[in-house]
mmCIF file of C-alpha atoms in Angstrom:
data_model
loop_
_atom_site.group_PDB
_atom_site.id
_atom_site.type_symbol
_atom_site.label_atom_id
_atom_site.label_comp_id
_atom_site.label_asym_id
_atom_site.label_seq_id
_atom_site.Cartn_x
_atom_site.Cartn_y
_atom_site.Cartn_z
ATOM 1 C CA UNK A 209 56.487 -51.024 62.716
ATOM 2 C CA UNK A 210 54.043 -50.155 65.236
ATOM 3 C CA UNK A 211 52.767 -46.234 65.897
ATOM 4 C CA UNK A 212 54.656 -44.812 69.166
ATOM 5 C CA UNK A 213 52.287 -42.621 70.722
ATOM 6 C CA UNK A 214 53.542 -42.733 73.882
ATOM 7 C CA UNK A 215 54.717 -38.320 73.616
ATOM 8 C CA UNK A 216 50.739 -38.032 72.710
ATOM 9 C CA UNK A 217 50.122 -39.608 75.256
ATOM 10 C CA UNK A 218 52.402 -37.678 77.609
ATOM 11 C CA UNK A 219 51.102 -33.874 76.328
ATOM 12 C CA UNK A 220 47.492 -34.502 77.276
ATOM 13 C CA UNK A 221 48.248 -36.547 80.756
ATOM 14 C CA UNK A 222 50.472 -33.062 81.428
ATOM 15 C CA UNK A 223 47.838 -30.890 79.990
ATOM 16 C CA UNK A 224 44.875 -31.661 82.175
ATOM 17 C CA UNK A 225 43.864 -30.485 84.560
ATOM 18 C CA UNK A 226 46.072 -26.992 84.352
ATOM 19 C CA UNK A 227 44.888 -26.154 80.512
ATOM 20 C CA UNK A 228 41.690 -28.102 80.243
ATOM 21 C CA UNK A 229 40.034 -30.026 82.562
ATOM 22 C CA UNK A 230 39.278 -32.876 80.875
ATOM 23 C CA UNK A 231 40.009 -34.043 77.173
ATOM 24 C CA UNK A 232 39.265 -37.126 74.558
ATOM 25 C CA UNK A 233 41.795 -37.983 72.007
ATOM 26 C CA UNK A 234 40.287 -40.197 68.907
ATOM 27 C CA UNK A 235 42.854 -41.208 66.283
ATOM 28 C CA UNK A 236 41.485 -43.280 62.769
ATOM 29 C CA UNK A 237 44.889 -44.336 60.504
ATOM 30 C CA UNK A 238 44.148 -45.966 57.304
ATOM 31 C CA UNK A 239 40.336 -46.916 58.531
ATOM 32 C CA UNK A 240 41.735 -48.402 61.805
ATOM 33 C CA UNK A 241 40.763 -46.823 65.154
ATOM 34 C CA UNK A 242 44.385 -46.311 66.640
ATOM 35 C CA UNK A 243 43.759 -44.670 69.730
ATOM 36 C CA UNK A 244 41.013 -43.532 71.950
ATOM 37 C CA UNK A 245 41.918 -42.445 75.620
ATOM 38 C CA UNK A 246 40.254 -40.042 77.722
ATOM 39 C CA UNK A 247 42.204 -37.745 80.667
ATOM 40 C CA UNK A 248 41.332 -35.435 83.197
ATOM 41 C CA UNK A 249 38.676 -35.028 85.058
ATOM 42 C CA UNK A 250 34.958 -33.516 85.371
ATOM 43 C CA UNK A 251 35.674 -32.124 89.009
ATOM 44 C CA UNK A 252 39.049 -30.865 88.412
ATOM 45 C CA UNK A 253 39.327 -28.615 91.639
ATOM 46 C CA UNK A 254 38.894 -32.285 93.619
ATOM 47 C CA UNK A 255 40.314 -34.486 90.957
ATOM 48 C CA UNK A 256 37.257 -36.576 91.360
ATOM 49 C CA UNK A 257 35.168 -38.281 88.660
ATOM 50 C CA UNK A 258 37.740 -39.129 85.898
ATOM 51 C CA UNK A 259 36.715 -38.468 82.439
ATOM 52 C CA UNK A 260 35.847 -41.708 80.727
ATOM 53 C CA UNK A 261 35.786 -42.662 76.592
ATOM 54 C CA UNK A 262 32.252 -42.298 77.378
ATOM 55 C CA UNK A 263 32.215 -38.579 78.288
ATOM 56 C CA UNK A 264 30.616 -36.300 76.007
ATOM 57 C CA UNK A 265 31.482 -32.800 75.360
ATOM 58 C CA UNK A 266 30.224 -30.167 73.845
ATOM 59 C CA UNK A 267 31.479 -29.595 70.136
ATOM 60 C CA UNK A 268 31.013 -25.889 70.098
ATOM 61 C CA UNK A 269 31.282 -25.089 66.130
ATOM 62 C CA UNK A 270 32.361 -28.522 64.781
ATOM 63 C CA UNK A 271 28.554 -28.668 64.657
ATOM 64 C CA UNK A 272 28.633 -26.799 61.495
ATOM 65 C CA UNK A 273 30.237 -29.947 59.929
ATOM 66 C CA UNK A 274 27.736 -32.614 60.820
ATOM 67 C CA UNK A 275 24.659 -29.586 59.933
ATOM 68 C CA UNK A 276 27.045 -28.674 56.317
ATOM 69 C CA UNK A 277 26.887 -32.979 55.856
ATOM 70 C CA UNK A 278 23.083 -32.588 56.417
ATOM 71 C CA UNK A 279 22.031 -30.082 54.096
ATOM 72 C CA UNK A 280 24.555 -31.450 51.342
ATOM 73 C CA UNK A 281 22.728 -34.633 51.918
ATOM 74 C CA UNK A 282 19.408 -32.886 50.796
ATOM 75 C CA UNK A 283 21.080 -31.285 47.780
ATOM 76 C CA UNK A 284 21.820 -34.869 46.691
ATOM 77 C CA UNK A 285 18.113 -35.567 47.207
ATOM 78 C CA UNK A 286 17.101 -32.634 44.564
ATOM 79 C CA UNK A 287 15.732 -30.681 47.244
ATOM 80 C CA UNK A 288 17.577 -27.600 47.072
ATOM 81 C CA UNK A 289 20.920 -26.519 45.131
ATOM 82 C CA UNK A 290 23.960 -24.797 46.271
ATOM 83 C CA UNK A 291 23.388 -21.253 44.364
ATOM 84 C CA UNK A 292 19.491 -21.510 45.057
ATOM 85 C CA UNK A 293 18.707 -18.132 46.786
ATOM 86 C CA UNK A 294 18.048 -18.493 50.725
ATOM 87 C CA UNK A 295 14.625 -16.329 50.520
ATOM 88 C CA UNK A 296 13.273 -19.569 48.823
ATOM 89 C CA UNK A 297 13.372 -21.782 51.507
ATOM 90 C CA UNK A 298 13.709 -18.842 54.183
ATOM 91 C CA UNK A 299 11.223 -15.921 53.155
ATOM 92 C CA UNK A 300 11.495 -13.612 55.744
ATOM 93 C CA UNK A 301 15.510 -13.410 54.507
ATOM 94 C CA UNK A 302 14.736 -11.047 52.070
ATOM 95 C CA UNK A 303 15.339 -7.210 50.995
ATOM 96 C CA UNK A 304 17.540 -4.469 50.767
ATOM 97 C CA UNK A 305 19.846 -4.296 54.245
ATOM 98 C CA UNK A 306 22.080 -1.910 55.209
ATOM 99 C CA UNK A 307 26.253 -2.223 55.720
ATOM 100 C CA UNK A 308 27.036 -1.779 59.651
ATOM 101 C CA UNK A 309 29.701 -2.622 62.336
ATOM 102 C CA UNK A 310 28.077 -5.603 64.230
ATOM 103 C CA UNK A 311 28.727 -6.427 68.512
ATOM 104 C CA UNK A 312 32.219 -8.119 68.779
ATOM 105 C CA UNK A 313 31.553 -11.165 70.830
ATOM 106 C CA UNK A 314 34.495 -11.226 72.844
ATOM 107 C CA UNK A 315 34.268 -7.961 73.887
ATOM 108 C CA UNK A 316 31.262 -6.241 75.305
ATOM 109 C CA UNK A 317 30.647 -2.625 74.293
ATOM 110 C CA UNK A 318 32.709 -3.229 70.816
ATOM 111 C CA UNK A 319 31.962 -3.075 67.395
ATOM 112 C CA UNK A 320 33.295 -4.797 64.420
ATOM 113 C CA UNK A 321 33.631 -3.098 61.211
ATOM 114 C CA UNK A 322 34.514 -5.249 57.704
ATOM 115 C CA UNK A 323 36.793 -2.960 55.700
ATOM 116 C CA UNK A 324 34.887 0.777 54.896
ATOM 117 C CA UNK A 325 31.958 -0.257 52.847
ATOM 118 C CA UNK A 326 28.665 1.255 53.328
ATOM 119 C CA UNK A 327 25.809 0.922 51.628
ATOM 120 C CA UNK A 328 22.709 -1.831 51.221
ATOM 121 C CA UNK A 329 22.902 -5.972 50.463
ATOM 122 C CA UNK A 330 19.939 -7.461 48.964
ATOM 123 C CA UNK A 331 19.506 -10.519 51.049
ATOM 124 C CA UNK A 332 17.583 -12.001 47.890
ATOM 125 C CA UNK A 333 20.219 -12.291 46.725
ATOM 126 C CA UNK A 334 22.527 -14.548 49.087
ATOM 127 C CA UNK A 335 22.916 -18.380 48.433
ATOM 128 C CA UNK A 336 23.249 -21.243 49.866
ATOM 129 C CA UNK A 337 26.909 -21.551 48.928
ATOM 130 C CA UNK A 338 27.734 -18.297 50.213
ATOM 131 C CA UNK A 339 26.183 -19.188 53.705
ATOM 132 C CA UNK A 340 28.807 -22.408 53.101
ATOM 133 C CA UNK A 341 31.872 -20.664 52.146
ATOM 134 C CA UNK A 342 31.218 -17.816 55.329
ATOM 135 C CA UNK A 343 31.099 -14.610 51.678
ATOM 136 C CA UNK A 344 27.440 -14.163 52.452
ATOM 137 C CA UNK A 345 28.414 -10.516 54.139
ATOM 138 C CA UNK A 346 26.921 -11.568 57.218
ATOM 139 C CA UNK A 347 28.140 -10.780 60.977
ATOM 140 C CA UNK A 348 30.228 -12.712 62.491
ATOM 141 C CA UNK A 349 27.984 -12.616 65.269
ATOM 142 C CA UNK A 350 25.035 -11.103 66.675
ATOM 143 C CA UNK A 351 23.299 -11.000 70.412
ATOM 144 C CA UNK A 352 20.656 -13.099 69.630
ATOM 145 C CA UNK A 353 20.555 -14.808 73.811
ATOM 146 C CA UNK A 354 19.733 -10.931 74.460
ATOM 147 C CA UNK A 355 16.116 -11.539 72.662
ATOM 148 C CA UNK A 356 13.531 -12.751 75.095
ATOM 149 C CA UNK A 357 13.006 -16.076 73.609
ATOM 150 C CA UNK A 358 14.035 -18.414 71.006
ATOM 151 C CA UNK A 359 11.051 -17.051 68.441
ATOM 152 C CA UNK A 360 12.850 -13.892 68.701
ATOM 153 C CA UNK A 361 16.324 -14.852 68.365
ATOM 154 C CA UNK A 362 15.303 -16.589 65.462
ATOM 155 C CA UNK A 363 13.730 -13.660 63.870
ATOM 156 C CA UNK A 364 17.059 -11.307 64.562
ATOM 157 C CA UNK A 365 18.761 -13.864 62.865
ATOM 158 C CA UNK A 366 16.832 -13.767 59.782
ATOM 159 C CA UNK A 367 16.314 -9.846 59.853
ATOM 160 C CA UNK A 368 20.314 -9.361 60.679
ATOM 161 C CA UNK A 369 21.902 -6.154 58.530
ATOM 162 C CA UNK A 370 25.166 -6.925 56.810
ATOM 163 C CA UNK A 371 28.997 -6.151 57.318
ATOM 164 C CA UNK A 372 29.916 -6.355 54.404
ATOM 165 C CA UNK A 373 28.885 -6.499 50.528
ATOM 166 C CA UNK A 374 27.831 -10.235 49.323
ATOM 167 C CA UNK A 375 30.962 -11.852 47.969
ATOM 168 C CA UNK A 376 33.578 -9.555 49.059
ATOM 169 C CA UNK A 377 35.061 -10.656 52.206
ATOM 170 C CA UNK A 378 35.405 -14.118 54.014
ATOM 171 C CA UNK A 379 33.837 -13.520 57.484
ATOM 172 C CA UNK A 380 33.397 -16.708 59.434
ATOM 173 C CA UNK A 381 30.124 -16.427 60.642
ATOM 174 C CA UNK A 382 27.769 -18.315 62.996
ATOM 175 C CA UNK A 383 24.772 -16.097 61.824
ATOM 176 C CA UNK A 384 25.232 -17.655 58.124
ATOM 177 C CA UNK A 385 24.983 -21.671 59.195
ATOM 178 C CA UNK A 386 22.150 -20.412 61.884
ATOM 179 C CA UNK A 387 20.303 -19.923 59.225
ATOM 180 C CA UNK A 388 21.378 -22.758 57.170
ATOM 181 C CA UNK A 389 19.892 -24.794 60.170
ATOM 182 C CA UNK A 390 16.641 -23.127 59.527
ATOM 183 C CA UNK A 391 16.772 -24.302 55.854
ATOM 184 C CA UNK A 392 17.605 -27.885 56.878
ATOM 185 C CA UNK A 393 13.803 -27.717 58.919
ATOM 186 C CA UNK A 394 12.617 -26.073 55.745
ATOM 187 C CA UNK A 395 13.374 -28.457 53.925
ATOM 188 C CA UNK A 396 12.938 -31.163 55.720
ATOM 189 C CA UNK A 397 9.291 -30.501 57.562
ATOM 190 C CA UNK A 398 12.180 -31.693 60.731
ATOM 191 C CA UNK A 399 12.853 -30.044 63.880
ATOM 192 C CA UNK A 400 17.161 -30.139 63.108
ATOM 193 C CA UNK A 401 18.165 -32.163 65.731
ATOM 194 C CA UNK A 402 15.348 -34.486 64.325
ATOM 195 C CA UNK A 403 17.170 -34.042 60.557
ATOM 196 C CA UNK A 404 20.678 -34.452 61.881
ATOM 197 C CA UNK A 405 20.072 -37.484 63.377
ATOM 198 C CA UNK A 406 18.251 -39.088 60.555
ATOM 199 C CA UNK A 407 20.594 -37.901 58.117
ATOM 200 C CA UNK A 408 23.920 -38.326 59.337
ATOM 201 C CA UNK A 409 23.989 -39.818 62.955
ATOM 202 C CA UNK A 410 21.427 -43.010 62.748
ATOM 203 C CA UNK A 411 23.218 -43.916 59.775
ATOM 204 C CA UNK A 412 26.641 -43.603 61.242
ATOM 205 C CA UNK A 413 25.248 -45.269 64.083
ATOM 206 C CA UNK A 414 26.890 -42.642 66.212
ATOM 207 C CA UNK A 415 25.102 -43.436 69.524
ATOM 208 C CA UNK A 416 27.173 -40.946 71.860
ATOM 209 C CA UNK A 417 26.130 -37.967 69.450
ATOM 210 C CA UNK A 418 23.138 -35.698 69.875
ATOM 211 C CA UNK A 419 21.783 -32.068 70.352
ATOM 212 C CA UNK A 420 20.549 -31.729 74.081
ATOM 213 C CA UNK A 421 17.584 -29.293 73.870
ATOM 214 C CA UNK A 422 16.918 -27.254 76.912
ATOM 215 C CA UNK A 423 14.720 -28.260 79.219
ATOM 216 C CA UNK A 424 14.938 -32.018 78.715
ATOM 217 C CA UNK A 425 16.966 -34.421 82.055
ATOM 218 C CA UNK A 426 20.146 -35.688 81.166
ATOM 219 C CA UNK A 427 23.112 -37.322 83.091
ATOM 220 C CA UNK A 428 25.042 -34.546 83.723
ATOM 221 C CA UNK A 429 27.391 -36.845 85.297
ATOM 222 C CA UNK A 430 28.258 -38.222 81.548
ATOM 223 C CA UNK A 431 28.989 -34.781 80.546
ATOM 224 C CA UNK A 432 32.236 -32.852 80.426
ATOM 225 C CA UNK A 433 31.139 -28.855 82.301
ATOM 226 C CA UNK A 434 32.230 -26.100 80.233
ATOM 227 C CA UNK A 435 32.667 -22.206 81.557
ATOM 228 C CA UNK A 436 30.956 -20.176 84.232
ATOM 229 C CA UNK A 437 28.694 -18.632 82.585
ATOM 230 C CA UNK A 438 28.368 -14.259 83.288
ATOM 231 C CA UNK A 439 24.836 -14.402 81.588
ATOM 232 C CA UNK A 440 23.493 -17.917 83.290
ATOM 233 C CA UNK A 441 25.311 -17.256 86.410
ATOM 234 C CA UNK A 442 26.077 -20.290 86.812
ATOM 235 C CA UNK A 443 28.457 -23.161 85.652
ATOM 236 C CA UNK A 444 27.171 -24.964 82.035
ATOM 237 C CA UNK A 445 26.910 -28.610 82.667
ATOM 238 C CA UNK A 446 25.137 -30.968 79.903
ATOM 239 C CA UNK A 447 23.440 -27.798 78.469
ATOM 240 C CA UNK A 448 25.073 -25.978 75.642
ATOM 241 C CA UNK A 449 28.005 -23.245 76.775
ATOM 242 C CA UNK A 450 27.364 -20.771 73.395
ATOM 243 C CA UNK A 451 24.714 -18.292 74.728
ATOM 244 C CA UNK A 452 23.092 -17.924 71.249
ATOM 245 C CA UNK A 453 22.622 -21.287 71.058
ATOM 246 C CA UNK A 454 21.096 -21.638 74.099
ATOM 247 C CA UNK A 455 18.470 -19.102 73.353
ATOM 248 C CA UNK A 456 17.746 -20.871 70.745
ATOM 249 C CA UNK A 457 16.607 -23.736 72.997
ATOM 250 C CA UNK A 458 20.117 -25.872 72.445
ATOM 251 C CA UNK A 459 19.924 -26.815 68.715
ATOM 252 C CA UNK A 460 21.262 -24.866 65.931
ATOM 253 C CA UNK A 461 22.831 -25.127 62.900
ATOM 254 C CA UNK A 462 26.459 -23.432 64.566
ATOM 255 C CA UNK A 463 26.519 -25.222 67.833
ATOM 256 C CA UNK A 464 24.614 -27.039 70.580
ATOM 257 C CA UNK A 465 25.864 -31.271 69.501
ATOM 258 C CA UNK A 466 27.464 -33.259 72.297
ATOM 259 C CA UNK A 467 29.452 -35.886 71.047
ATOM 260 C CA UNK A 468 33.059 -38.289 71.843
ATOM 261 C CA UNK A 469 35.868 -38.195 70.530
ATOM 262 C CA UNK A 470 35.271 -41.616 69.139
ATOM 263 C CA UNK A 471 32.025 -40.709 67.363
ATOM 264 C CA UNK A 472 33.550 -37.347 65.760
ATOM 265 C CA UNK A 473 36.693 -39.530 64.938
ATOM 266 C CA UNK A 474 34.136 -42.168 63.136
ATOM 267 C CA UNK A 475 31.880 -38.863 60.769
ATOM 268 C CA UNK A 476 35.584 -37.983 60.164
ATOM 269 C CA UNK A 477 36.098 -41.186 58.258
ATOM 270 C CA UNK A 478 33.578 -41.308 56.100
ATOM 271 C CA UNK A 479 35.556 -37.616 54.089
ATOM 272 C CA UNK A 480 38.386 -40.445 53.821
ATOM 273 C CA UNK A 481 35.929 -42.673 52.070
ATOM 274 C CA UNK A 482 34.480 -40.412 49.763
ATOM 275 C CA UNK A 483 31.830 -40.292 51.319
ATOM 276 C CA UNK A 484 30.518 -43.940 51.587
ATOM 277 C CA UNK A 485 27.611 -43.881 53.290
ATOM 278 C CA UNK A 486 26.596 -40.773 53.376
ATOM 279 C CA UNK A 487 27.488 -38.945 50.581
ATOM 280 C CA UNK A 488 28.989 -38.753 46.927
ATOM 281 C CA UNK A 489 32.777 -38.540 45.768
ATOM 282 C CA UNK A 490 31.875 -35.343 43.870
ATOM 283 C CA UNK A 491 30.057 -33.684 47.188
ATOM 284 C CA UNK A 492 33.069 -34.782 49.114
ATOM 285 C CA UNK A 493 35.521 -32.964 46.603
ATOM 286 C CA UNK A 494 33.533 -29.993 46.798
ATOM 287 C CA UNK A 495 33.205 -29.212 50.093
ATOM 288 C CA UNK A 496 36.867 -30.246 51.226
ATOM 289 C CA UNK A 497 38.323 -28.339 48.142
ATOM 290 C CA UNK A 498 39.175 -24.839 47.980
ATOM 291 C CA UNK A 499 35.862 -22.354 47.272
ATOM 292 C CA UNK A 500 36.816 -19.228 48.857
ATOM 293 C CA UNK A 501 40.148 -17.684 50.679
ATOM 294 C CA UNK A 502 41.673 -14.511 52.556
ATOM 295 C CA UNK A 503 44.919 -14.402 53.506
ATOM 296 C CA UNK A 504 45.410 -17.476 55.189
ATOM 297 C CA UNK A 505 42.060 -18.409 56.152
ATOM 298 C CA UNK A 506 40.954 -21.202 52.865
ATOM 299 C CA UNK A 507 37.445 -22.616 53.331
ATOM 300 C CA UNK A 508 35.813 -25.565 51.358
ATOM 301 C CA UNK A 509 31.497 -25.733 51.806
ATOM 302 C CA UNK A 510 31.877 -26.042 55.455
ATOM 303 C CA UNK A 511 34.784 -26.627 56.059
ATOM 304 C CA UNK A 512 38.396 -24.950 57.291
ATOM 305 C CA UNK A 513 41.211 -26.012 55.376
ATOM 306 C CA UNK A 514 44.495 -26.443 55.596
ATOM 307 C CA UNK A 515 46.572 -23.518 57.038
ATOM 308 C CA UNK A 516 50.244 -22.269 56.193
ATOM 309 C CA UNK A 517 49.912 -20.563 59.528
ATOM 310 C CA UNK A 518 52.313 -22.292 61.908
ATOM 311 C CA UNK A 519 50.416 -21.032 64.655
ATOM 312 C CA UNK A 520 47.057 -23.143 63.207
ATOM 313 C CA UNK A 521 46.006 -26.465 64.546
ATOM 314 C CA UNK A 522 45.688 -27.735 60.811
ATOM 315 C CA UNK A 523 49.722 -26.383 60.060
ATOM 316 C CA UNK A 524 51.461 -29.943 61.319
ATOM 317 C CA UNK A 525 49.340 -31.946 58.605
ATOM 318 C CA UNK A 526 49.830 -31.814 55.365
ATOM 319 C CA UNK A 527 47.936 -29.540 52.633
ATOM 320 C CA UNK A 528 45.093 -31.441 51.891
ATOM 321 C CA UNK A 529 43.829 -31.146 55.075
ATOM 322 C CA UNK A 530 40.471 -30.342 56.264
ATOM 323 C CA UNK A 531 38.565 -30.032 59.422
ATOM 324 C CA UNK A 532 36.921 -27.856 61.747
ATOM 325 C CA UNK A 533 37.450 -26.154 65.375
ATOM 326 C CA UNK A 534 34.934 -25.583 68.187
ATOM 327 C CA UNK A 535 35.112 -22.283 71.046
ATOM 328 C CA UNK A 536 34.999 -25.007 74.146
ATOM 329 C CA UNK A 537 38.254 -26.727 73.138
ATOM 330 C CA UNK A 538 37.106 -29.077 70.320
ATOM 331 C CA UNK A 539 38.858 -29.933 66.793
ATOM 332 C CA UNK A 540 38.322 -32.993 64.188
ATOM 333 C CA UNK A 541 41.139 -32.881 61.511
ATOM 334 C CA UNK A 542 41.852 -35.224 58.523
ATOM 335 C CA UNK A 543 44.253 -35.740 56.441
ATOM 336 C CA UNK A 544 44.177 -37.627 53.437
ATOM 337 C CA UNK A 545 47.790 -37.537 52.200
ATOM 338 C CA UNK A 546 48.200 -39.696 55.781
ATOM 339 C CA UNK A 547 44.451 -41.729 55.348
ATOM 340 C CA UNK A 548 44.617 -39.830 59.352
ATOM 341 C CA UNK A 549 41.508 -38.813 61.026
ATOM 342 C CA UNK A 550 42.719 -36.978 64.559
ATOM 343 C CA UNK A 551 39.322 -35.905 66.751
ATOM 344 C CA UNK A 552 40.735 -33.919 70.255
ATOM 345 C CA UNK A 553 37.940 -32.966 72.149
ATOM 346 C CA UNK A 554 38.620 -30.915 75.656
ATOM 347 C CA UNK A 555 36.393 -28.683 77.762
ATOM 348 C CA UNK A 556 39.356 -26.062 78.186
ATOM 349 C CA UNK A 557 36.967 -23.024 77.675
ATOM 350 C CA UNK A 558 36.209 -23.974 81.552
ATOM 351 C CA UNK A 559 38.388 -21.670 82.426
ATOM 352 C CA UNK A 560 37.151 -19.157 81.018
ATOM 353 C CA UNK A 561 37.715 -17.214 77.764
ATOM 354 C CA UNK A 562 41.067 -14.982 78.282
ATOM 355 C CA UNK A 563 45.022 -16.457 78.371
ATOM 356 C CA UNK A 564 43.390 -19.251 76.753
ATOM 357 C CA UNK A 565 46.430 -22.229 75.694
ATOM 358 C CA UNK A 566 44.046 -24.454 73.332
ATOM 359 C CA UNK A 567 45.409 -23.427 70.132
ATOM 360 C CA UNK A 568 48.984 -24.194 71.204
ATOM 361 C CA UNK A 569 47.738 -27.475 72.793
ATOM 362 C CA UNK A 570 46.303 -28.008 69.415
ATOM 363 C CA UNK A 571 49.436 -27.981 67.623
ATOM 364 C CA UNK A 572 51.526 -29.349 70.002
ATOM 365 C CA UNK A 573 49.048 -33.092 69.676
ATOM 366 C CA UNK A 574 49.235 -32.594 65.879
ATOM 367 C CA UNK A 575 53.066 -31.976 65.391
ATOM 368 C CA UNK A 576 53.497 -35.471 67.911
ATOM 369 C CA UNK A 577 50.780 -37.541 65.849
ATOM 370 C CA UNK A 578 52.032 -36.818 62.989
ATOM 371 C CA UNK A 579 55.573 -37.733 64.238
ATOM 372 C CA UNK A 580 54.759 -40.894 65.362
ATOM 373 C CA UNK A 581 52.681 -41.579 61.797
ATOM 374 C CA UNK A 582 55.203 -41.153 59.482
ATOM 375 C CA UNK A 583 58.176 -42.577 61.826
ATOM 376 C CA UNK A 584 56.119 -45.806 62.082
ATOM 377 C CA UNK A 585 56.165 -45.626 57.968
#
C-alpha cells in the first residue's frame, strides 16, 4: 500500500507564506527517502523566487546535534571521556562561581532565576556529560553579541556565573554546548566548522550543509532570510539570525549550520542505523536514551526526547523518539518504533519572535505523517 501524503502536503502549501515564509519537508521511512518538497517562497511580500529542495536554511539549535555527533566522535577516538572535567580541555573554565539570575533572552530588562539557590559552583568541577545532558547549572543564556568582538564573547562564555547548583536542575542551555564547541577545537587543533565537516559532514557527504562564517560571499539567493534583526538593523539573509552566534563570527557549537531538509533528513538516518558510519551502537544508545529529566522535558547526550506533552512537536511519534528543535522554525525527529526520520525545516522566525504558530505547525505535520505511515501499514 503506498504512503498518502497528500494532507502533508496540503498543511505546508496552506502554511506558507502566512506562518512561515518558506519551508522544506524531508521524510526517510525504513532507509527510503519518501518525500522531499520545498514551498513558499524567499520574497514572500512579492511571492517571487520560490523556495527550491536546494534552499538552505538556517538550523538555529539543531546544530547542537551535528556538534553533540562531533565530540562523541572524539570520545570514540580516546581523546576525551564523557565525565572528564571541562577545565582540562578548557582552562580558563575553572573556579568557584557564584549562583545568580541570568538576562532572559526573550525579554529585555528581565532576569531569570533557577529555583532559590544561592551560593558558589566550582566550575572544576562540571563535565562533559553535564554540558550534554543541559545539568551543568549554566544559564540558559547570556548577552554574549553585547561584547565587542568574538574574543570577548568567547571569554564571557567561559567566565559565565551559574543559575543553579551542578546537577540539580535541567536548564537547556546554549552557554553549555558553546563551550562544548570550544572543546571540539581543543581537541581537535580545528577551527569547528573545520571539525564538523571532517567529522560528520564529508563523511555523510552532506554537500548542502555548512557553517557560513561572517564575512565570507555567499549566494544569498540560495538562502532562506530569517527575522529583522533590532540589533543588525537589518533583515538576516545567508548570515546566521542568533545574535550570539553571530558575534561569535557565525560558528558555534549552539547554532550558526545552514543545511536542507534533505541533508538533515540523511544525519537523521544514520541514529536509525546505529550509527553506521559514524558512530557505535553503544554511543547511539547513549545519547538517544534517557540521562536526565524534569517534568516533561527528558534529554539523552544531546538530544530532546520524546515528550508526553501534547502540545510538543515530538508528542504524535511514538516514545522512543528523539530529535531536536531550532528558534528559526527548524526540527529533525526520528522515530525508531516507525524506522521514520521526519526533517521540517521553515524560516517562520521571519516574522518575528511574538504570536509565533511553529510549534502548532509542528504537530500538526507530525500527527498527518504519522497518519499516513501507519495507514499505509
Amino acid at each position: 500500500m503506498s504512503t498518502n501524503l497528500i494532507p502533508v502536503d496540503t498543511i505546508l502549501r496552506q502554511a506558507t507564506p502566512q506562518i512561515c515564509p518558506a519551508a522544506q519537508l524531508a521524510i526517510c521511512h525504513c532507509g527510503e527517502l519518501l518525500w522531499s518538497r520545498a514551498y513558499g517562497w524567499l520574497d514572500p511580500e512579492t511571492r517571487a523566487r520560490p523556495a527550491q529542495q536546494q534552499t538552505r536554511f538556517d538550523l538555529a539549535s539543531v546544530t547542537k546535534l551535528f556538534v553533540a555527533t562531533t565530540f562523541m566522535r572524539l570520545v570514540e577516538a580516546g581523546l576525551v571521556t564523557l565525565e572528564q572535567p571541562v577545565v582540562t580541555v578548557l582552562p580558563a573554565f575553572t573556579g568557584l562561581r557564584p549562583i545568580q539570575p541570568y538576562e532572559n533572552p526573550l525579554q529585555s530588562g528581565d532576569f531569570v532565576r533557577i529555583g532559590d539557590a544561592t551560593g558558589t559552583v566550582d566550575a572544576g568541577q562540571v563535565t562533559f556529560r553535564h554540558l550534554l545532558t543541559h545539568t551543568a547549572g549554566l544559564p540558559a543564556w547570556r548577552p554574549l553579541f553585547r561584547q565587542a568582538d568574538a574574543l570577548a564573547a568567547r571569554r564571557m562564555a567561559v567566565e559565565t556565573f551559574f543559575a543553579y547548583p551542578l546537577g540539580e536542575a535541567l536548564v537547556y542551555s546554549d552557554i553549555g554546548l558553546i563551550l562544548l564547541g570550544m572543546a571540539v577545537e581543543q581537541l581537535t587543533g580545528q577551527h569547528l566548522a573545520d571539525a564538523v565537516s571532517s567529522q560528520v559532514l564529508a563523511p555523510l557527504a552532506l554537500t548542502d550543509t555548512s557553517y557560513l562564517p561572517l564575512g565570507a560571499t555567499y549566494d544569498s539567493v540560495t538562502v532562506a532570510p530569517t527575522e529583522f534583526c533590532q540589533w543588525r538593523q537589518r533583515r538576516v539573509v545567508a548570515e546566521v539570525h542568533d545574535e550570539n552566534a553571530a558575534r561569535l563570527g557565525g560558528v558555534s557549537g549552539h547554532a550558526g549550520l545552514f543545511a536542507t531538509a534533505t541533508d538533515v533528513a540523511r544525519f537523521g538516518q544514520i541514529f536509525l542505523e546505529q550509527g553506521n558510519p559514524l558512530l557505535q551502537p553503544a554511543t547511539v544508545r547513549a545519547m538517544t536514551q534517557l540521562q536526565a529529566h524534569a517534568g516533561n522535558t527528558r534529554r539523552g547526550l544531546g538530544f530532546l526526547l520524546w515528550s508526553p506533552d501534547p502540545e510538543a512537536s515530538s508528542n504524535p511519534f511514538s516514545a522512543q523518539t528523539f530529535g531536536h528543535t531550532g528558534f528559526t522554525g527548524t526540527s529533525l525527529w526520528i522515530d525508531p518504533a516507525r524506522a521514520l526520520v521526519v526533517a521540517l525545516l521553515t524560516n517562520e522566525v521571519y516574522h518575528g519572535r511574538s504570536n509565533r504558530g511553529i510549534a502548532p505547525l509542528r504537530v500538526a505535520v507530525h500527527q498527518a505523517i504519522v497518519l499516513a505511515i501507519d495507514a499505509s501499514h
